[in-house]
PDB file of C-alpha atoms in Angstrom:
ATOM      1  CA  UNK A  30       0.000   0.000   0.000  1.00 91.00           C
ATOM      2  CA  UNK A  31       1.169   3.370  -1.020  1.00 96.00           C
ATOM      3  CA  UNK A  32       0.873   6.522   1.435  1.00 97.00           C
ATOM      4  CA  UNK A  33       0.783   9.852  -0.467  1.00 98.00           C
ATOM      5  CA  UNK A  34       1.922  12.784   1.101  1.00 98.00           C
ATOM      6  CA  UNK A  35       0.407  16.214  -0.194  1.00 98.00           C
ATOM      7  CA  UNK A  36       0.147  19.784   0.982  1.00 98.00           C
ATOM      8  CA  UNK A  37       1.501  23.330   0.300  1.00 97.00           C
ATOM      9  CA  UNK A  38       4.954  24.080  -0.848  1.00 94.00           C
ATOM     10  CA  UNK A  39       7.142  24.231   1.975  1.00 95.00           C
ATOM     11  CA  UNK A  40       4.521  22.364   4.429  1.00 97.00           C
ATOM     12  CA  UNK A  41       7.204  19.529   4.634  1.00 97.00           C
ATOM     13  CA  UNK A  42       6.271  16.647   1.973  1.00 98.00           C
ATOM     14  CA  UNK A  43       9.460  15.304   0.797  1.00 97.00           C
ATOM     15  CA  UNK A  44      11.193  16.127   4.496  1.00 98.00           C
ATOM     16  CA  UNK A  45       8.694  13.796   6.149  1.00 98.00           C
ATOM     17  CA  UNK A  46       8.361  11.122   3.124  1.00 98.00           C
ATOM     18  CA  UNK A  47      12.012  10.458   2.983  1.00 98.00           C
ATOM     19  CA  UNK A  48      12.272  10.131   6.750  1.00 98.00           C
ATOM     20  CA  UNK A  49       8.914   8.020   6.866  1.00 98.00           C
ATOM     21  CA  UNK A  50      10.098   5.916   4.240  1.00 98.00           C
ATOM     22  CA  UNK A  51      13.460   5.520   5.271  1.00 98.00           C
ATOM     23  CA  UNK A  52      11.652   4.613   8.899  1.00 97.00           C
ATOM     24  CA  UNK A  53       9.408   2.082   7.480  1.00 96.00           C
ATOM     25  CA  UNK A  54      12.125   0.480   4.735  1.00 96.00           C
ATOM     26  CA  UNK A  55      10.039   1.540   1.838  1.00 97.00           C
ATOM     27  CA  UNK A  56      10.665   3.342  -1.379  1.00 98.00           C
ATOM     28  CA  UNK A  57      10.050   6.833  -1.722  1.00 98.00           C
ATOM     29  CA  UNK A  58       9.212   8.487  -4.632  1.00 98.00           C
ATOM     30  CA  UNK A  59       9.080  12.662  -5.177  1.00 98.00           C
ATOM     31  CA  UNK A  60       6.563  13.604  -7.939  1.00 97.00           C
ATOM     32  CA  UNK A  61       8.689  16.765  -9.081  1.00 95.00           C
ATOM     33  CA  UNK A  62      11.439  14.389  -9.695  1.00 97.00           C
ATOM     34  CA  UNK A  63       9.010  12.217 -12.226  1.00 97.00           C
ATOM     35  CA  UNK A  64       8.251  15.811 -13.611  1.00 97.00           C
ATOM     36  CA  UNK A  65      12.294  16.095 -14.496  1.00 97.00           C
ATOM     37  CA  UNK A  66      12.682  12.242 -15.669  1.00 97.00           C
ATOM     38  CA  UNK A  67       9.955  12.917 -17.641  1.00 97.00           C
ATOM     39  CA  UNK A  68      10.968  16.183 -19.565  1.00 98.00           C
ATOM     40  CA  UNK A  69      14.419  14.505 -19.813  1.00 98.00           C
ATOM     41  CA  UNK A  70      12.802  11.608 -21.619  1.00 97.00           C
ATOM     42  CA  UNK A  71      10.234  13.748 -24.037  1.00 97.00           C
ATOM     43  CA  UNK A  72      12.707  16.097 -24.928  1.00 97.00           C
ATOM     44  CA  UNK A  73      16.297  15.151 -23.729  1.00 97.00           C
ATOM     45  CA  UNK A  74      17.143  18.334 -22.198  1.00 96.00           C
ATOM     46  CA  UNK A  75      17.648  17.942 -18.742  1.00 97.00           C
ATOM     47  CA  UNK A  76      16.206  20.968 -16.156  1.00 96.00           C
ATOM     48  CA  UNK A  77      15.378  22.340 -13.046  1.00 92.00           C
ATOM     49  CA  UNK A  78      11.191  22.434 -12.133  1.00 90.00           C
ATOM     50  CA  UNK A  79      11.310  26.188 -12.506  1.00 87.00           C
ATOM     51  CA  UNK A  80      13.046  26.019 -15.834  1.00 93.00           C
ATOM     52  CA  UNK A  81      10.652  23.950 -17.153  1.00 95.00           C
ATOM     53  CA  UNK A  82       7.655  25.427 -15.466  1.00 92.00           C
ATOM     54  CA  UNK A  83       9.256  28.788 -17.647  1.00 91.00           C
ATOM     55  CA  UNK A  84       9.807  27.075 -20.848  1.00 94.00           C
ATOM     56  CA  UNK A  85       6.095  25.142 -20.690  1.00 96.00           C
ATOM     57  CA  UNK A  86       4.016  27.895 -18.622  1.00 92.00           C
ATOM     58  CA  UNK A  87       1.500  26.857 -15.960  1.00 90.00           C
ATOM     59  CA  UNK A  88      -0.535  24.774 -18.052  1.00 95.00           C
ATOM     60  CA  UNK A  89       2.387  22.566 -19.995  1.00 96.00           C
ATOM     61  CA  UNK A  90       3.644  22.226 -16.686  1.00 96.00           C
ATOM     62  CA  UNK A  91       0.883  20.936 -15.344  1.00 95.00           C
ATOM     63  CA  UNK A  92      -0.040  18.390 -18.133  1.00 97.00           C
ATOM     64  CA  UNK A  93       3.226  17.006 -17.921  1.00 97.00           C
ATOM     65  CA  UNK A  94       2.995  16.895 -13.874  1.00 96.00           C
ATOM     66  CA  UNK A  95      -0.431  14.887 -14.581  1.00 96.00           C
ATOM     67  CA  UNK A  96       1.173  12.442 -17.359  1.00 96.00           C
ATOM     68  CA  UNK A  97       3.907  11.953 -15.113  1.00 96.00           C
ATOM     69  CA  UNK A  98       1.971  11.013 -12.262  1.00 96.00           C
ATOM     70  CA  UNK A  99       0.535   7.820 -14.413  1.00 90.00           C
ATOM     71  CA  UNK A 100       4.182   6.222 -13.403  1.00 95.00           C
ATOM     72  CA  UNK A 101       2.682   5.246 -10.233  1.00 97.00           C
ATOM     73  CA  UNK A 102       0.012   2.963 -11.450  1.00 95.00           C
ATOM     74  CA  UNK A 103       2.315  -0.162 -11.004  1.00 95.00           C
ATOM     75  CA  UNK A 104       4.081   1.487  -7.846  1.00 97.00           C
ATOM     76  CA  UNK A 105       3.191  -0.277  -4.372  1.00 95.00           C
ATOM     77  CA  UNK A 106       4.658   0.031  -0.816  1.00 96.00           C
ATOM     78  CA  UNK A 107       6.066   3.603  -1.199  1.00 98.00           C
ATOM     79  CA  UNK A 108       5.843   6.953   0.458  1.00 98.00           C
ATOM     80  CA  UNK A 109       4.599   9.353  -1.968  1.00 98.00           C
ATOM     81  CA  UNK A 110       5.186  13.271  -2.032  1.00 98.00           C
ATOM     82  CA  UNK A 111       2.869  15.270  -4.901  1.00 98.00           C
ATOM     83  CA  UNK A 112       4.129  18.905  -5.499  1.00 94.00           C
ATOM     84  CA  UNK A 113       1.648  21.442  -4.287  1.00 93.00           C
ATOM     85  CA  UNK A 114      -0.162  21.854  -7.230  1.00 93.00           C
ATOM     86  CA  UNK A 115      -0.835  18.156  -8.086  1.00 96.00           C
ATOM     87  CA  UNK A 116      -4.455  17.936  -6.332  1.00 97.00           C
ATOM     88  CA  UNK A 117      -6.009  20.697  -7.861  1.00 96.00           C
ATOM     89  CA  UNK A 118      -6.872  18.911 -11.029  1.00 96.00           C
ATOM     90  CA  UNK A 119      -9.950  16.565 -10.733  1.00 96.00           C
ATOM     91  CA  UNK A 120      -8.163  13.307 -13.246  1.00 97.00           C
ATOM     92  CA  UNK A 121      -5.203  13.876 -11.013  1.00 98.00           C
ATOM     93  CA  UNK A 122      -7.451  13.495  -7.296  1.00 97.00           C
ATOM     94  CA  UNK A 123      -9.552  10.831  -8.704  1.00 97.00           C
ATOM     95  CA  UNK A 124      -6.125   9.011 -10.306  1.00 97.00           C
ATOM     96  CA  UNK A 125      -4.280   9.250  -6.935  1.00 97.00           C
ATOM     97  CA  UNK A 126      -7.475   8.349  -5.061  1.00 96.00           C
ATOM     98  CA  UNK A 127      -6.871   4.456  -6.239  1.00 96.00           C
ATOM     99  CA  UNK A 128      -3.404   4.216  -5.519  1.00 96.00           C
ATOM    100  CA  UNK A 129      -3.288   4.679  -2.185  1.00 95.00           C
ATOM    101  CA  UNK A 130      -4.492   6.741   1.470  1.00 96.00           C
ATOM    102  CA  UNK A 131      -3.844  10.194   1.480  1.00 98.00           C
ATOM    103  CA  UNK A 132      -2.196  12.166   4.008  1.00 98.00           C
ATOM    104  CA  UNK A 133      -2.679  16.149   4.135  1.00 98.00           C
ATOM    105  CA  UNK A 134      -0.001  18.159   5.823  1.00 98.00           C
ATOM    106  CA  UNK A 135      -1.580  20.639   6.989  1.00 98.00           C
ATOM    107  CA  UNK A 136       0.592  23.822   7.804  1.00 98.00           C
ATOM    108  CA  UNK A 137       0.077  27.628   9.127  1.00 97.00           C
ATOM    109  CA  UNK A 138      -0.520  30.350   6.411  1.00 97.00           C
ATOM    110  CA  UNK A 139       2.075  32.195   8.548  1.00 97.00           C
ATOM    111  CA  UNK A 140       4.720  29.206   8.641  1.00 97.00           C
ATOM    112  CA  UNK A 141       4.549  28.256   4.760  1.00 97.00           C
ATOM    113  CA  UNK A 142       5.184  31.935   4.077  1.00 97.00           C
ATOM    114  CA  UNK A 143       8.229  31.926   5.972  1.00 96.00           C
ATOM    115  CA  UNK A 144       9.308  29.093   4.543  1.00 96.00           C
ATOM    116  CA  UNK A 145       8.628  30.266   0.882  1.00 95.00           C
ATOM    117  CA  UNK A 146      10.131  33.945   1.511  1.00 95.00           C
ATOM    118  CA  UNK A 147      13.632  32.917   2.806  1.00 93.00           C
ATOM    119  CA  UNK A 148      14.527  31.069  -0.780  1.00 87.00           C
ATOM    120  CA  UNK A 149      14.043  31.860  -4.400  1.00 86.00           C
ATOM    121  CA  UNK A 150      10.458  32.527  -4.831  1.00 86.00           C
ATOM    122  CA  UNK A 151       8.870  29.996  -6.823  1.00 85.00           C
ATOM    123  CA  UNK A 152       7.519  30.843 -10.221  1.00 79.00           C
ATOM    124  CA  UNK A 153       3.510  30.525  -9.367  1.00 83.00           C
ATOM    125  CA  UNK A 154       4.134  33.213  -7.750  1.00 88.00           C
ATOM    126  CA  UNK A 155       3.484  36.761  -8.925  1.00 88.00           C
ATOM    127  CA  UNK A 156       6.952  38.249  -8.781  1.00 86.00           C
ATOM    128  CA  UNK A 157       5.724  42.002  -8.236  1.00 92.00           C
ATOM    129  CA  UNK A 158       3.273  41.327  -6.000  1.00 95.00           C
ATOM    130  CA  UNK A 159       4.585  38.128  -4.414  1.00 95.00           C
ATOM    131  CA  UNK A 160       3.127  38.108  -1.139  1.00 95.00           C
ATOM    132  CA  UNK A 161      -0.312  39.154  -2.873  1.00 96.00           C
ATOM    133  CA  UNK A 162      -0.106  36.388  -4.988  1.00 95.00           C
ATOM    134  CA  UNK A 163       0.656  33.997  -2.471  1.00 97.00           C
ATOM    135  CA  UNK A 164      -1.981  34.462  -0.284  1.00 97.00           C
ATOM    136  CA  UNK A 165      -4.534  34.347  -3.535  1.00 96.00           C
ATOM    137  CA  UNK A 166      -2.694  31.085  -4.075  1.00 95.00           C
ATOM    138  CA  UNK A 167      -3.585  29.823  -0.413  1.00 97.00           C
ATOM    139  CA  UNK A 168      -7.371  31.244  -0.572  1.00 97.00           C
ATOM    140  CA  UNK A 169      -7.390  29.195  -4.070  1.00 96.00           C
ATOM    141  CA  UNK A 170      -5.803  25.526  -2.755  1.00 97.00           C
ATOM    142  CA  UNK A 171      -7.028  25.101   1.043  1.00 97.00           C
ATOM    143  CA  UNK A 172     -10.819  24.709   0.217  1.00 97.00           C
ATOM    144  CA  UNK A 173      -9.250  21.831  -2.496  1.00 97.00           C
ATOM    145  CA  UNK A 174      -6.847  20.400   0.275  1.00 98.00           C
ATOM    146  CA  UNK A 175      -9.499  20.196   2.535  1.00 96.00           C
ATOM    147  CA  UNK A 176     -12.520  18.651   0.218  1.00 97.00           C
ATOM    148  CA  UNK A 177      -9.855  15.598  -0.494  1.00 97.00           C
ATOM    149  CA  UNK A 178     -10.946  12.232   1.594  1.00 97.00           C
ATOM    150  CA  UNK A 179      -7.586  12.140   3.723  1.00 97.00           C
ATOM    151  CA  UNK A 180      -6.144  12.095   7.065  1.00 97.00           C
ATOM    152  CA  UNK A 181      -4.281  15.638   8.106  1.00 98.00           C
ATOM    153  CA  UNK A 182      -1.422  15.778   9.954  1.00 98.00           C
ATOM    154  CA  UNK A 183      -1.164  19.320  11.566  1.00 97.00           C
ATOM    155  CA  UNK A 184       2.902  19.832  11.539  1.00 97.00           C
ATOM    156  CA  UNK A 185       2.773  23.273  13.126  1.00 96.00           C
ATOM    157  CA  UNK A 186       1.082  20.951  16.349  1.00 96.00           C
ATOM    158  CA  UNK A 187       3.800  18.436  16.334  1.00 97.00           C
ATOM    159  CA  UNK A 188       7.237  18.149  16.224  1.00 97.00           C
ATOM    160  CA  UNK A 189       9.706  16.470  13.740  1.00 97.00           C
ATOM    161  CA  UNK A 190       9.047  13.271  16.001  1.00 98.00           C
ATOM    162  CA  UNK A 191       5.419  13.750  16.454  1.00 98.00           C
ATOM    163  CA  UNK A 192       4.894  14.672  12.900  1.00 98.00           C
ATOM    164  CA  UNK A 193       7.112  10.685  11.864  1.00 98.00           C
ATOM    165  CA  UNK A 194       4.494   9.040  14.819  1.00 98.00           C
ATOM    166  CA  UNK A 195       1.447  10.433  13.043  1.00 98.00           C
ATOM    167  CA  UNK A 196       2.541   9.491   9.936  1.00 98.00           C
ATOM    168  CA  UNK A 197       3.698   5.639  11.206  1.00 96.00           C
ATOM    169  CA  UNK A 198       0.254   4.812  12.514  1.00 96.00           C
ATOM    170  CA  UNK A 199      -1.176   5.907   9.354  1.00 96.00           C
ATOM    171  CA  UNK A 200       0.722   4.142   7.094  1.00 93.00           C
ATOM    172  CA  UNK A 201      -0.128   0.970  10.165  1.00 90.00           C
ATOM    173  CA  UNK A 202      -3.662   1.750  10.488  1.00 90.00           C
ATOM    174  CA  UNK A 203      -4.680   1.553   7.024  1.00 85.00           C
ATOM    175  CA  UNK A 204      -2.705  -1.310   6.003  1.00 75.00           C
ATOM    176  CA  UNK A 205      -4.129  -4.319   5.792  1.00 70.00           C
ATOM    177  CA  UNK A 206      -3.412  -7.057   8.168  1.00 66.00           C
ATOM    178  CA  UNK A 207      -0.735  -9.905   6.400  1.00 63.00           C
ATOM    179  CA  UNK A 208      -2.757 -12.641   5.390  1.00 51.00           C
ATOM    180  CA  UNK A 209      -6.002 -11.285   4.746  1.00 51.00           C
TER     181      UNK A 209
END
């Protein structure tokens, strides 16, 4: 059974999947990096997610995200991290829905834009009005986050350990039993 980890940017999805995988000996796999595999693959240039989020705009970006994503129909037993933006489309939700639970880590307005602010601003983001734009960008995704059938994880209530425990008894509780 696959756990897949999704969330804002910066609310802690591939720090948590690698350590939960790495915890629980399973794979983990980092959408984003499919993105890159992928682009490599279709058009042998290798890049950086913000190059080719600049080269394809928003919407080649994300139909490549979504194509990627089909990778993980034969995938089993891994800890899964979507990029932030991986939910909002309905194929993708309903696609992810059958391959395993869903966690949501769920993380303070106030926190994420911390987090986002101290590196290079990512490219969804209106760069001369970024704080603007990322607060339109929050108002836009938390109704989505919310609506998706999953269990939330609150990381701003727990720390690093807490946040591995939660995760743990989710991955235990919704596994089935061996033999049945």
């Amino acid at each position: 059974m696959n756990l897949l980890l999704f969330g804002f940017k910066a609310s802690g999805k591939t720090h948590f999947g690698k350590l939960l995988a790495a915890k629980m000996h399973r794979p983990f796999i980092d959408t984003d990096d499919l993105i890159l595999e992928l682009f490599l693959k279709e058009t042998g240039k290798k890049r950086k997610a913000r190059e080719i989020y600049t080269e394809l705009g928003k919407e080649g970006f994300r139909a490549l995200e979504s194509r990627a994503l089909h990778y993980l129909k034969n995938v089993q037993d891994a800890i899964i991290a979507l990029g932030g933006g991986t939910v909002m489309d309905d194929k993708n939700r309903a696609f992810l829905l059958t391959i395993g639970p869903m966690v949501f880590l769920k993380t303070s307005t106030e926190k994420l834009k911390e987090r986002i602010f101290r590196e290079e601003l990512p490219l969804f983001l209106d760069l001369k009005d970024p704080e603007e734009s990322f607060y339109q960008m929050v108002q836009e995704r938390a109704p989505i986050y919310r609506s998706i059938p999953a269990r939330v994880v609150d990381t701003d209530a727990l720390d690093e350990a807490g946040v591995l425990a939660a995760l743990s008894s989710i991955l235990l509780l919704e596994e089935p039993p061996n033999g049945f």
